[in-house]
Each structure stands twice: as structure tokens, then as C-alpha cells.
Amino acid sequence: MNSLREVIASCLTDYDPAALPVASAQTIINGFVQPVVAMQTVPVQQALGRVLAAELISPLNVPAHDNSAMDGYALRADDLIAHAASAHAPCRLQQIGRALAGKPFNGELQPGQCVRVMTGAVLPTGADTVVPQELCLAPSDAENGQWVEIAAALTRGDNVRYAGEDLVRGKPVLARGRNLQPADLGLIASLGIGSVPVFRQVRVAHFSTGDEIASIGQPLAPGQVYDSNRYCLHGMLARLGVQTIDMGVIADDPAALRSALTAAATHADVVITTGGVSVGEADFIRSLMAQLGEVAFWKIAMRPGRPMAFGRIGESLFFGLPGNPVAVMVTFYQFVREALLRLSGQTERLQVPLLRVPSRVALRKRPGRTEYQRAVLSHDDALGWSVSLTGQQGSGVLRSMSAANCLLVLEHERGDVACGDLVSVQLFDGLV
Ligand code: AMP
Ligand code: MG
């Protein structure tokens, strides 16, 4: 395993720990992550959000047979072509049977014949095209059988779904490193596969630090605040599908912090703490880390979230996040999220999409740091989708995070924003 110094040296030529750009911090962290390798097999229903540990190859063609995409009549396109050349009246075909989904027609179509088919029915032998029932004149019970009149112009293959159109036997379906989504569960099931190999879940131990931090259930002494960071972290970690070990609140006491950090590192792949990473009198994490592990302290060129520690305690990755609740969430989203996904073995969809939308407000911004404002992306007929701020932006104001549905990102080099200028946003939520 490379040392922190080697990783930093290989990532950066102009490393400045006093004002590290966000992108540089992300590069260093990524250089440090060693994805888990252990795997387990889980039933499809438990595979949502888990990371596929081996490429999935299709054992079948899906669909297994050519079949009808519509309720209608299966026919031979040659009959329509021959008819169009010889007459102007609608083409009349003799209906010789029916095929339903799961109940195929057993005969073979001869010239001039058609078969009634329902959506999903196997295409009868000899047929190559389906005409939707809406484009036929009602079948009439004439002479020797049922006759269907087709007035539509059709191209060979219309309304037919071909065998293997969805998945081809022997071909890869899903890549190793894929975070399994709802559609993937259906795809796996459509192959008749009941369980899949996934990487083991990453274990994350976390605790809050601070003499002033009280836990729920305790009375608040003067000057104390209830711990909110642990609950934000719980929510963000749960969404990422990692296993969490909640170690509570640890006082600003070097001995207690030391034993908590050591215990956390023996049980978890990742240790996350909040608070105690600035340079105040009770900020002990810095001196402890020098003894316990290999840790870089950074002042990141960002707002909020300037002070942050990152490194290793034993075999575990360590993130010492700031204390202010908004800063915790912003640094988690920008640094911890991607590291945990990579650690979980995920190789796709690692970056959060940045949308570009007009700002409804003018913003002051000086180049040289990345700013994250709590914002609301909303829609109206005049402006379309646009973004505005949630109000008070202090890094302790968690309500601004709760009221937001996105972060407005003002990039490192960006200057002031005028009303109507395009800005970047990171959405908090996906479709489900
Ligand atoms: P620190 O970096 O430890 O000085 O903390 C910065 C600010 O964040 C202080 O106002 C702390 O009271 C506050 N803070 C730290 N940890 C928490 C927490 N777990 N919940 C709520 N506020 C916190
Ligand atoms: Mg503190």
C-alpha cells in the first residue's frame, strides 16, 4: 500500500495543504481507495443498491421467440405487396386460427392467410408482420371462414418483437462494478436468475465529538446542543447502502478519543468523525492522528467545509469532517460519497451529475474556492427550470439544508453571478 505522501506526490505537483482545491482533494482520496474484494451471493430481491461482483452473461435469448407487439393479425408481408400491385380494394386475408400469449398457433401460414394474435403471442410460422386490429376492418364471417380486410400500409417486420431483441444468449448483460438498480433486478429476473454475486458491504464506524454535544434523551445543560451530525450521517450512509456502526458522542478528551478511534478502526473499513478538526483548544483530532495513523490535514479551498482531515488509521480510511452540520453534509457529498462508492467496488455512475440552469438571484463569489449554496430548483412557465437560494446560508443552519433540494455549485474559478446566468446544481434526489 502506498503511503499518503506518495499518493499525494503522484497526484499533485503543486500541493498546498493550506488551500487545497476540491478537485485535488478528490484526486488524492481516490488514489487511496482500495475497493473491497470479498463477495457474497444474495437473492435478487436483496440485491438493490448492491454492487455486482462478476459480469453477468445471459444464459437465454430474451424474448425467447419472435412475438407480436400488438393485438392484431399476423400475416405475410408478401401478400400485401402482391395485393397492392394488383388492386386498389383492401387486401382480404383468411383467418385460420388464433395465438395468445403463452398459447402458440401450431400450424403454418400459407399465402392469403392470417392468424389472430394477442400481444406477446409467439409469431406463427410463416408470418413476418403484424397488423394492429385498429387498422383492420372488422372480420366478417363469410363463405368458408373468417376474412380480415387490411387497409393499412405496412412494412415487413412491423409490430414484431424479435427473439434476443432485449438480451442475447452468451452476451454480457451487466458489468462487474454495477450498482444494481430497479431495472437491473427485472433484467436479472427476466433471465430466470434468482441470485447474484455482489461485493460485501463496506462497514463505516462514525462518532460525533465535542463536550457541548448532547445525545437525544439527555437534558441540555447550558451551552449544549443536541447532536445532529450523527443523524445526518446515518441518513446519508444508509442511502449509500453501507453498514454503519454508530459510536455515539465522544467528549473532547484525548484518551477517550484515542480509544474510540482505535476501536473504530479495528471494526470498520472507514472511520468518520465530525468536529474537533480545527485549531481550537479542544480540537484534539490533529495531535491524536499524528500518533495513530497517517493523516493529512487540509484547509480545503471551499465553503462551507474548510478544515478537514483525511488519511488512514491502521487499515481503515479516516475522514475527519468539520463540526458544523451543513459543512458535514457538504463535505460528505463532495468527498466521502464517491470514496465509499469506489470502496464498495462500484465503477459506474461515480460522479454526481451537474445540471446547468439559470440563477434567479445575483451572487457574490470570489475566484479561488468552490462554494456550495443550499438551493431550490423549481419550475415555472416563464423561466422553465431555475434555481434560487434557501435563505440564510450559515454553515450551522441545518434548516437551509432541509429546505433545499439541491446544492448550487460555484466552481473554483467562478466570479460573481448575475441574475439569469447559468450555474451548476447537484440534485439531492434521483427518480426513486
Ligand atoms: P468544532 O469544529 O468541533 O469546533 O465544531 C464547530 C461547530 O459545530 C460548533 O459550533 C459545534 O457546536 C458544532 N457541532 C459540532 N458537532 C456537532 C454535532 N454533532 N451536532 C451539532 N452541532 C455540532
Ligand atoms: Mg468541537
CSV table of C-alpha atoms and ligand atoms in Angstrom, one decimal:
chain,number,residue,atom,x,y,z
A,1,MET,CA,0.0,0.0,0.0
A,2,ASN,CA,1.4,3.4,-0.9
A,3,SER,CA,1.9,6.0,1.8
A,4,LEU,CA,-0.2,9.1,1.9
A,5,ARG,CA,2.8,11.2,1.0
A,6,GLU,CA,3.5,9.0,-2.1
A,7,VAL,CA,-0.1,9.2,-3.2
A,8,ILE,CA,-0.2,13.0,-2.8
A,9,ALA,CA,3.1,13.3,-4.7
A,10,SER,CA,1.8,11.2,-7.6
A,11,CYS,CA,-1.4,13.2,-7.8
A,12,LEU,CA,-0.2,16.7,-7.5
A,13,THR,CA,2.7,18.8,-8.4
A,14,ASP,CA,1.6,22.0,-6.6
A,15,TYR,CA,0.2,20.5,-3.3
A,16,ASP,CA,-0.8,23.3,-1.0
A,17,PRO,CA,-2.3,21.9,2.3
A,18,ALA,CA,-3.4,25.4,3.3
A,19,ALA,CA,-5.7,25.9,0.3
A,20,LEU,CA,-6.3,22.7,-1.4
A,21,PRO,CA,-8.7,22.8,-4.4
A,22,VAL,CA,-11.7,20.5,-4.1
A,23,ALA,CA,-10.7,18.6,-7.3
A,24,SER,CA,-7.2,17.9,-5.9
A,25,ALA,CA,-8.6,16.6,-2.6
A,26,GLN,CA,-10.9,14.3,-4.6
A,27,THR,CA,-7.9,13.0,-6.6
A,28,ILE,CA,-5.9,12.3,-3.5
A,29,ILE,CA,-8.8,10.4,-1.9
A,30,ASN,CA,-9.4,8.4,-5.0
A,31,GLY,CA,-5.7,7.4,-5.2
A,32,PHE,CA,-6.1,6.0,-1.7
A,33,VAL,CA,-9.2,3.9,-2.0
A,34,GLN,CA,-8.7,0.1,-2.3
A,35,PRO,CA,-12.1,-1.5,-3.3
A,36,VAL,CA,-13.3,-4.5,-1.2
A,37,VAL,CA,-12.8,-7.8,-2.9
A,38,ALA,CA,-14.8,-10.2,-0.7
A,39,MET,CA,-18.1,-11.2,-2.3
A,40,GLN,CA,-21.3,-13.0,-1.3
A,41,THR,CA,-24.4,-14.3,-3.2
A,42,VAL,CA,-27.7,-12.6,-2.5
A,43,PRO,CA,-31.3,-13.2,-3.8
A,44,VAL,CA,-32.4,-10.7,-6.5
A,45,GLN,CA,-34.8,-9.1,-4.1
A,46,GLN,CA,-32.0,-8.2,-1.7
A,47,ALA,CA,-29.6,-7.0,-4.5
A,48,LEU,CA,-31.0,-3.5,-4.9
A,49,GLY,CA,-28.1,-1.0,-4.4
A,50,ARG,CA,-25.6,-3.8,-4.1
A,51,VAL,CA,-22.6,-3.8,-6.4
A,52,LEU,CA,-22.3,-6.7,-8.9
A,53,ALA,CA,-19.1,-8.6,-8.3
A,54,ALA,CA,-18.9,-10.5,-11.6
A,55,GLU,CA,-20.0,-9.8,-15.1
A,56,LEU,CA,-23.5,-11.2,-15.8
A,57,ILE,CA,-23.7,-13.2,-19.0
A,58,SER,CA,-27.1,-14.0,-20.5
A,59,PRO,CA,-28.0,-17.7,-20.4
A,60,LEU,CA,-31.0,-17.1,-22.7
A,61,ASN,CA,-32.4,-15.1,-25.5
A,62,VAL,CA,-35.0,-12.6,-24.3
A,63,PRO,CA,-37.6,-12.7,-25.7
A,64,ALA,CA,-37.1,-16.4,-26.4
A,65,HIS,CA,-39.2,-16.2,-29.6
A,66,ASP,CA,-40.3,-13.7,-32.3
A,67,ASN,CA,-43.6,-12.4,-31.0
A,68,SER,CA,-46.3,-9.9,-31.6
A,69,ALA,CA,-46.0,-6.4,-30.1
A,70,MET,CA,-49.8,-5.7,-30.7
A,71,ASP,CA,-53.2,-7.2,-30.6
A,72,GLY,CA,-54.0,-7.8,-34.3
A,73,TYR,CA,-53.3,-10.2,-37.1
A,74,ALA,CA,-50.1,-11.9,-38.1
A,75,LEU,CA,-49.6,-12.1,-41.8
A,76,ARG,CA,-47.0,-12.5,-44.7
A,77,ALA,CA,-45.9,-9.1,-46.0
A,78,ASP,CA,-45.6,-10.7,-49.4
A,79,ASP,CA,-49.4,-10.9,-49.5
A,80,LEU,CA,-49.8,-7.2,-49.0
A,81,ILE,CA,-47.1,-6.4,-51.6
A,82,ALA,CA,-48.7,-8.7,-54.2
A,83,HIS,CA,-52.1,-7.3,-53.5
A,84,ALA,CA,-51.0,-3.6,-53.7
A,85,ALA,CA,-49.6,-4.3,-57.2
A,86,SER,CA,-52.8,-5.8,-58.5
A,87,ALA,CA,-55.8,-4.0,-56.9
A,88,HIS,CA,-57.0,-0.9,-55.1
A,89,ALA,CA,-59.5,-2.5,-52.8
A,90,PRO,CA,-58.4,-3.5,-49.3
A,91,CYS,CA,-56.4,-6.8,-49.0
A,92,ARG,CA,-58.5,-9.7,-47.7
A,93,LEU,CA,-56.9,-12.5,-45.8
A,94,GLN,CA,-58.4,-15.6,-44.4
A,95,GLN,CA,-58.0,-16.0,-40.7
A,96,ILE,CA,-57.0,-19.6,-40.0
A,97,GLY,CA,-56.5,-19.6,-36.2
A,98,ARG,CA,-55.5,-17.7,-33.0
A,99,ALA,CA,-52.4,-17.3,-30.9
A,100,LEU,CA,-52.4,-15.9,-27.4
A,101,ALA,CA,-49.5,-15.1,-25.1
A,102,GLY,CA,-48.3,-18.4,-23.8
A,103,LYS,CA,-50.6,-20.3,-26.3
A,104,PRO,CA,-48.9,-20.6,-29.7
A,105,PHE,CA,-50.7,-21.4,-33.0
A,106,ASN,CA,-49.4,-24.7,-34.2
A,107,GLY,CA,-49.9,-24.5,-38.0
A,108,GLU,CA,-48.1,-22.7,-40.7
A,109,LEU,CA,-49.3,-19.7,-42.7
A,110,GLN,CA,-49.9,-20.2,-46.4
A,111,PRO,CA,-50.3,-17.3,-48.9
A,112,GLY,CA,-53.5,-15.4,-48.4
A,113,GLN,CA,-53.8,-16.4,-44.7
A,114,CYS,CA,-53.5,-14.6,-41.4
A,115,VAL,CA,-53.7,-15.6,-37.7
A,116,ARG,CA,-55.4,-13.6,-34.9
A,117,VAL,CA,-52.6,-12.7,-32.4
A,118,MET,CA,-52.5,-11.1,-29.0
A,119,THR,CA,-49.6,-9.0,-27.6
A,120,GLY,CA,-46.8,-11.4,-26.6
A,121,ALA,CA,-48.1,-14.3,-28.6
A,122,VAL,CA,-45.4,-16.3,-30.5
A,123,LEU,CA,-45.3,-15.2,-34.2
A,124,PRO,CA,-46.8,-18.1,-36.2
A,125,THR,CA,-44.6,-19.9,-38.6
A,126,GLY,CA,-44.7,-18.3,-42.0
A,127,ALA,CA,-45.8,-14.8,-40.6
A,128,ASP,CA,-43.4,-11.9,-40.6
A,129,THR,CA,-45.6,-8.9,-39.9
A,130,VAL,CA,-48.4,-7.9,-37.6
A,131,VAL,CA,-51.2,-5.5,-38.4
A,132,PRO,CA,-52.8,-3.9,-35.3
A,133,GLN,CA,-56.5,-4.7,-35.0
A,134,GLU,CA,-57.4,-1.0,-35.2
A,135,LEU,CA,-56.1,-0.9,-38.8
A,136,CYS,CA,-58.3,-3.8,-39.9
A,137,LEU,CA,-61.9,-3.8,-41.0
A,138,ALA,CA,-64.0,-6.0,-38.6
A,139,PRO,CA,-63.6,-9.6,-39.6
A,140,SER,CA,-66.7,-10.9,-41.4
A,141,ASP,CA,-68.0,-14.4,-41.2
A,142,ALA,CA,-68.1,-15.0,-44.9
A,143,GLU,CA,-68.0,-18.1,-47.1
A,144,ASN,CA,-65.6,-20.7,-45.7
A,145,GLY,CA,-64.1,-18.9,-42.7
A,146,GLN,CA,-63.3,-15.6,-41.2
A,147,TRP,CA,-62.0,-12.9,-43.5
A,148,VAL,CA,-60.0,-9.9,-42.4
A,149,GLU,CA,-59.7,-6.8,-44.5
A,150,ILE,CA,-56.5,-4.8,-44.2
A,151,ALA,CA,-56.5,-1.2,-45.3
A,152,ALA,CA,-53.1,-0.2,-43.8
A,153,ALA,CA,-49.8,0.3,-45.5
A,154,LEU,CA,-47.3,-1.9,-43.6
A,155,THR,CA,-43.6,-2.7,-43.9
A,156,ARG,CA,-42.3,-6.2,-43.4
A,157,GLY,CA,-41.5,-6.7,-39.7
A,158,ASP,CA,-43.9,-4.1,-38.4
A,159,ASN,CA,-45.1,-4.8,-34.8
A,160,VAL,CA,-42.9,-7.8,-34.4
A,161,ARG,CA,-40.6,-8.2,-31.4
A,162,TYR,CA,-37.6,-10.4,-32.4
A,163,ALA,CA,-36.0,-13.2,-30.3
A,164,GLY,CA,-33.0,-11.8,-28.5
A,165,GLU,CA,-34.0,-8.2,-29.1
A,166,ASP,CA,-33.7,-7.5,-25.4
A,167,LEU,CA,-30.9,-9.9,-24.4
A,168,VAL,CA,-28.8,-12.2,-26.5
A,169,ARG,CA,-27.6,-15.6,-25.1
A,170,GLY,CA,-23.9,-15.6,-24.3
A,171,LYS,CA,-23.6,-11.8,-24.4
A,172,PRO,CA,-22.8,-9.6,-21.3
A,173,VAL,CA,-25.8,-8.1,-19.7
A,174,LEU,CA,-24.5,-6.2,-16.7
A,175,ALA,CA,-20.9,-5.2,-15.9
A,176,ARG,CA,-18.9,-6.0,-12.8
A,177,GLY,CA,-19.0,-2.9,-10.6
A,178,ARG,CA,-22.6,-2.1,-11.5
A,179,ASN,CA,-24.7,-0.7,-8.7
A,180,LEU,CA,-27.9,-2.7,-9.2
A,181,GLN,CA,-30.9,-0.5,-10.0
A,182,PRO,CA,-34.6,-1.4,-10.1
A,183,ALA,CA,-34.5,-2.1,-13.9
A,184,ASP,CA,-31.5,-4.4,-13.3
A,185,LEU,CA,-33.4,-6.5,-10.9
A,186,GLY,CA,-36.1,-7.0,-13.5
A,187,LEU,CA,-33.4,-7.7,-16.2
A,188,ILE,CA,-31.8,-10.4,-14.0
A,189,ALA,CA,-35.2,-12.0,-13.2
A,190,SER,CA,-36.1,-11.9,-17.0
A,191,LEU,CA,-33.1,-14.4,-17.4
A,192,GLY,CA,-34.6,-16.7,-14.8
A,193,ILE,CA,-31.7,-16.0,-12.4
A,194,GLY,CA,-32.6,-15.9,-8.8
A,195,SER,CA,-29.4,-14.8,-7.0
A,196,VAL,CA,-26.3,-12.8,-8.0
A,197,PRO,CA,-22.7,-12.3,-6.7
A,198,VAL,CA,-22.2,-8.9,-5.0
A,199,PHE,CA,-19.3,-7.4,-3.1
A,200,ARG,CA,-19.6,-7.4,0.6
A,201,GLN,CA,-20.9,-4.2,2.1
A,202,VAL,CA,-18.5,-1.6,3.3
A,203,ARG,CA,-18.5,-1.0,7.1
A,204,VAL,CA,-18.4,2.5,8.4
A,205,ALA,CA,-17.9,3.5,12.1
A,206,HIS,CA,-18.7,7.1,13.0
A,207,PHE,CA,-19.0,9.3,16.0
A,208,SER,CA,-19.5,12.9,17.0
A,209,THR,CA,-17.0,14.8,19.1
A,210,GLY,CA,-17.5,17.8,21.4
A,211,ASP,CA,-18.0,18.5,25.1
A,212,GLU,CA,-21.0,20.6,24.1
A,213,ILE,CA,-22.8,17.8,22.2
A,214,ALA,CA,-25.7,16.1,24.0
A,215,SER,CA,-27.5,13.0,22.8
A,216,ILE,CA,-31.2,12.7,22.5
A,217,GLY,CA,-32.7,11.8,25.9
A,218,GLN,CA,-30.2,13.9,27.8
A,219,PRO,CA,-31.3,17.2,29.3
A,220,LEU,CA,-29.5,20.1,27.6
A,221,ALA,CA,-27.0,21.8,30.0
A,222,PRO,CA,-26.3,25.5,29.4
A,223,GLY,CA,-24.3,25.9,26.2
A,224,GLN,CA,-25.0,22.4,25.0
A,225,VAL,CA,-26.6,21.5,21.6
A,226,TYR,CA,-28.2,18.2,20.6
A,227,ASP,CA,-26.1,16.1,18.2
A,228,SER,CA,-27.5,16.4,14.7
A,229,ASN,CA,-24.4,15.3,12.7
A,230,ARG,CA,-24.8,11.7,13.7
A,231,TYR,CA,-28.3,11.6,12.3
A,232,CYS,CA,-27.5,13.3,9.0
A,233,LEU,CA,-24.6,10.9,8.7
A,234,HIS,CA,-26.9,8.0,9.5
A,235,GLY,CA,-29.2,9.1,6.7
A,236,MET,CA,-26.5,9.7,4.1
A,237,LEU,CA,-24.7,6.4,4.9
A,238,ALA,CA,-28.0,4.4,4.8
A,239,ARG,CA,-28.7,5.8,1.3
A,240,LEU,CA,-25.3,4.6,0.1
A,241,GLY,CA,-26.1,1.0,1.3
A,242,VAL,CA,-23.2,0.7,3.7
A,243,GLN,CA,-23.3,-0.9,7.1
A,244,THR,CA,-22.9,1.6,9.9
A,245,ILE,CA,-21.6,1.4,13.4
A,246,ASP,CA,-22.9,4.4,15.4
A,247,MET,CA,-20.4,5.0,18.3
A,248,GLY,CA,-22.3,8.0,19.8
A,249,VAL,CA,-20.7,11.2,21.1
A,250,ILE,CA,-17.2,11.3,22.4
A,251,ALA,CA,-16.1,14.2,24.7
A,252,ASP,CA,-13.1,16.4,23.8
A,253,ASP,CA,-10.8,14.2,25.8
A,254,PRO,CA,-7.7,12.8,24.2
A,255,ALA,CA,-7.8,9.5,26.0
A,256,ALA,CA,-11.5,8.9,25.1
A,257,LEU,CA,-11.0,10.0,21.5
A,258,ARG,CA,-7.9,7.8,21.2
A,259,SER,CA,-9.6,4.7,22.3
A,260,ALA,CA,-12.7,5.4,20.2
A,261,LEU,CA,-10.6,5.9,17.1
A,262,THR,CA,-8.7,2.8,17.7
A,263,ALA,CA,-11.8,0.7,18.3
A,264,ALA,CA,-13.5,2.2,15.2
A,265,ALA,CA,-10.5,1.3,13.0
A,266,THR,CA,-10.5,-2.3,14.2
A,267,HIS,CA,-14.2,-2.8,13.3
A,268,ALA,CA,-14.7,-0.8,10.2
A,269,ASP,CA,-13.3,-0.1,6.7
A,270,VAL,CA,-13.9,3.6,7.1
A,271,VAL,CA,-14.0,5.8,10.2
A,272,ILE,CA,-15.8,9.1,10.1
A,273,THR,CA,-15.8,11.7,12.9
A,274,THR,CA,-17.3,15.2,13.0
A,275,GLY,CA,-15.9,18.2,14.8
A,276,GLY,CA,-12.6,18.8,16.5
A,277,VAL,CA,-10.5,19.3,13.3
A,278,SER,CA,-10.0,23.0,13.5
A,279,VAL,CA,-7.2,24.5,15.6
A,280,GLY,CA,-9.2,25.4,18.7
A,281,GLU,CA,-8.0,24.4,22.2
A,282,ALA,CA,-10.3,21.4,22.4
A,283,ASP,CA,-9.5,20.2,18.8
A,284,PHE,CA,-7.5,17.1,19.6
A,285,ILE,CA,-8.0,15.1,16.5
A,286,ARG,CA,-4.9,16.6,14.9
A,287,SER,CA,-2.5,15.6,17.6
A,288,LEU,CA,-4.0,12.2,18.0
A,289,MET,CA,-3.9,11.4,14.4
A,290,ALA,CA,-0.2,12.1,14.2
A,291,GLN,CA,0.2,9.2,16.7
A,292,LEU,CA,-2.4,6.8,15.5
A,293,GLY,CA,-2.2,6.9,11.7
A,294,GLU,CA,-1.1,8.6,8.6
A,295,VAL,CA,-3.3,11.7,8.1
A,296,ALA,CA,-3.2,14.8,6.0
A,297,PHE,CA,-4.9,17.9,7.4
A,298,TRP,CA,-6.3,20.1,4.9
A,299,LYS,CA,-7.7,23.5,4.6
A,300,ILE,CA,-9.8,23.0,1.5
A,301,ALA,CA,-10.5,25.9,-0.7
A,302,MET,CA,-14.2,25.5,-0.3
A,303,ARG,CA,-17.2,27.0,1.6
A,304,PRO,CA,-18.6,25.6,3.8
A,305,GLY,CA,-16.2,22.8,4.9
A,306,ARG,CA,-12.8,24.4,5.0
A,307,PRO,CA,-11.0,22.3,7.7
A,308,MET,CA,-10.9,18.5,7.0
A,309,ALA,CA,-8.7,15.6,7.8
A,310,PHE,CA,-8.2,12.6,5.6
A,311,GLY,CA,-5.9,9.5,5.8
A,312,ARG,CA,-5.6,6.1,7.4
A,313,ILE,CA,-5.8,4.6,10.8
A,314,GLY,CA,-4.5,1.1,10.6
A,315,GLU,CA,-6.1,-0.5,7.6
A,316,SER,CA,-9.1,1.9,7.7
A,317,LEU,CA,-9.7,5.1,5.8
A,318,PHE,CA,-10.3,8.1,8.0
A,319,PHE,CA,-12.4,11.2,7.3
A,320,GLY,CA,-12.3,13.9,10.0
A,321,LEU,CA,-15.2,16.1,8.9
A,322,PRO,CA,-15.9,19.6,10.2
A,323,GLY,CA,-18.3,20.1,13.1
A,324,ASN,CA,-20.9,22.4,11.6
A,325,PRO,CA,-23.8,20.3,10.4
A,326,VAL,CA,-24.0,21.9,6.9
A,327,ALA,CA,-20.3,21.5,6.4
A,328,VAL,CA,-20.6,17.9,7.4
A,329,MET,CA,-23.2,17.2,4.7
A,330,VAL,CA,-21.4,19.2,2.0
A,331,THR,CA,-18.0,17.6,2.6
A,332,PHE,CA,-19.7,14.2,2.8
A,333,TYR,CA,-21.3,14.7,-0.6
A,334,GLN,CA,-18.2,16.0,-2.2
A,335,PHE,CA,-15.6,13.6,-0.7
A,336,VAL,CA,-16.9,10.7,1.3
A,337,ARG,CA,-19.7,9.7,-1.0
A,338,GLU,CA,-17.5,8.9,-4.0
A,339,ALA,CA,-14.9,7.2,-1.8
A,340,LEU,CA,-17.5,4.9,-0.3
A,341,LEU,CA,-18.9,4.0,-3.7
A,342,ARG,CA,-15.4,3.2,-5.0
A,343,LEU,CA,-14.6,1.2,-1.9
A,344,SER,CA,-17.8,-0.7,-2.4
A,345,GLY,CA,-16.5,-1.9,-5.8
A,346,GLN,CA,-18.7,0.4,-7.8
A,347,THR,CA,-17.1,1.5,-11.1
A,348,GLU,CA,-20.0,3.3,-12.8
A,349,ARG,CA,-22.0,6.4,-12.0
A,350,LEU,CA,-19.5,7.6,-9.5
A,351,GLN,CA,-19.9,11.3,-10.3
A,352,VAL,CA,-22.9,13.3,-9.4
A,353,PRO,CA,-24.4,14.9,-12.5
A,354,LEU,CA,-24.0,18.7,-12.6
A,355,LEU,CA,-27.1,20.4,-14.2
A,356,ARG,CA,-26.7,23.8,-15.8
A,357,VAL,CA,-29.7,26.1,-15.0
A,358,PRO,CA,-30.3,29.9,-14.8
A,359,SER,CA,-29.9,31.5,-11.3
A,360,ARG,CA,-32.9,33.6,-10.1
A,361,VAL,CA,-30.6,35.6,-7.9
A,362,ALA,CA,-27.3,37.6,-8.2
A,363,LEU,CA,-24.5,36.1,-6.1
A,364,ARG,CA,-21.2,37.4,-4.9
A,365,LYS,CA,-18.3,35.0,-5.4
A,366,ARG,CA,-14.6,35.4,-5.4
A,367,PRO,CA,-12.5,33.1,-7.6
A,368,GLY,CA,-10.1,30.7,-5.8
A,369,ARG,CA,-12.5,28.5,-3.8
A,370,THR,CA,-15.5,26.3,-4.5
A,371,GLU,CA,-18.8,27.4,-2.9
A,372,TYR,CA,-21.8,25.3,-2.2
A,373,GLN,CA,-25.1,27.2,-1.6
A,374,ARG,CA,-28.2,25.5,-0.4
A,375,ALA,CA,-30.8,26.0,-3.1
A,376,VAL,CA,-34.1,25.1,-4.6
A,377,LEU,CA,-34.5,24.0,-8.2
A,378,SER,CA,-38.0,24.9,-9.3
A,379,HIS,CA,-40.1,25.3,-12.4
A,380,ASP,CA,-42.4,27.9,-13.7
A,381,ASP,CA,-43.8,28.8,-17.1
A,382,ALA,CA,-41.8,32.0,-17.5
A,383,LEU,CA,-38.3,30.7,-16.7
A,384,GLY,CA,-38.6,27.0,-17.0
A,385,TRP,CA,-36.3,25.2,-14.5
A,386,SER,CA,-34.2,27.7,-12.5
A,387,VAL,CA,-32.5,27.9,-9.1
A,388,SER,CA,-32.8,30.1,-6.1
A,389,LEU,CA,-31.3,30.1,-2.6
A,390,THR,CA,-33.0,28.7,0.6
A,391,GLY,CA,-32.2,31.8,2.6
A,392,GLN,CA,-29.7,32.0,5.5
A,393,GLN,CA,-26.5,30.2,4.3
A,394,GLY,CA,-24.5,29.9,7.6
A,395,SER,CA,-22.8,26.6,7.9
A,396,GLY,CA,-24.6,25.9,11.2
A,397,VAL,CA,-28.0,26.4,9.7
A,398,LEU,CA,-29.2,22.9,9.0
A,399,ARG,CA,-32.6,24.2,8.2
A,400,SER,CA,-31.1,25.6,5.0
A,401,MET,CA,-30.2,22.1,4.0
A,402,SER,CA,-33.5,20.7,4.9
A,403,ALA,CA,-35.3,23.3,2.9
A,404,ALA,CA,-33.1,22.7,-0.2
A,405,ASN,CA,-33.5,20.2,-2.9
A,406,CYS,CA,-30.1,20.8,-4.5
A,407,LEU,CA,-26.7,22.4,-4.0
A,408,LEU,CA,-25.8,25.4,-6.2
A,409,VAL,CA,-22.1,24.9,-7.0
A,410,LEU,CA,-20.0,27.9,-7.8
A,411,GLU,CA,-16.8,26.4,-9.2
A,412,HIS,CA,-13.2,27.2,-8.1
A,413,GLU,CA,-12.5,29.8,-10.8
A,414,ARG,CA,-16.0,31.3,-10.9
A,415,GLY,CA,-16.6,35.0,-10.1
A,416,ASP,CA,-19.8,36.9,-9.4
A,417,VAL,CA,-23.1,35.6,-10.8
A,418,ALA,CA,-25.7,37.9,-12.4
A,419,CYS,CA,-29.4,37.1,-12.2
A,420,GLY,CA,-30.2,34.8,-15.2
A,421,ASP,CA,-26.6,33.5,-15.5
A,422,LEU,CA,-26.2,29.7,-15.9
A,423,VAL,CA,-25.0,28.0,-12.7
A,424,SER,CA,-24.3,24.3,-11.8
A,425,VAL,CA,-26.5,22.4,-9.4
A,426,GLN,CA,-26.2,18.9,-7.8
A,427,LEU,CA,-29.6,17.4,-7.2
A,428,PHE,CA,-30.2,15.7,-3.8
A,429,ASP,CA,-32.6,13.1,-5.2
A,430,GLY,CA,-33.0,10.8,-8.1
A,431,LEU,CA,-36.1,9.4,-9.6
A,432,VAL,CA,-36.8,6.9,-6.8
B,1,AMP,P1,-15.9,22.2,16.0
B,1,AMP,O1,-15.3,22.0,14.7
B,1,AMP,O2,-15.8,20.9,16.9
B,1,AMP,O3,-15.4,23.4,16.7
B,1,AMP,O4,-17.4,22.4,15.8
B,1,AMP,C1,-17.9,23.5,15.0
B,1,AMP,C2,-19.3,23.8,15.4
B,1,AMP,O5,-20.2,22.8,15.0
B,1,AMP,C3,-19.6,24.1,16.8
B,1,AMP,O6,-20.5,25.2,16.9
B,1,AMP,C4,-20.2,22.9,17.3
B,1,AMP,O7,-21.0,23.0,18.4
B,1,AMP,C5,-21.0,22.4,16.1
B,1,AMP,N1,-21.1,20.9,16.2
B,1,AMP,C6,-20.1,20.1,16.3
B,1,AMP,N2,-20.5,18.8,16.3
B,1,AMP,C7,-21.9,18.9,16.2
B,1,AMP,C8,-22.9,17.9,16.2
B,1,AMP,N3,-22.6,16.6,16.3
B,1,AMP,N4,-24.2,18.3,16.1
B,1,AMP,C9,-24.5,19.6,16.1
B,1,AMP,N5,-23.5,20.6,16.1
B,1,AMP,C10,-22.2,20.2,16.2
B,2,MG,MG,-15.8,20.6,18.9
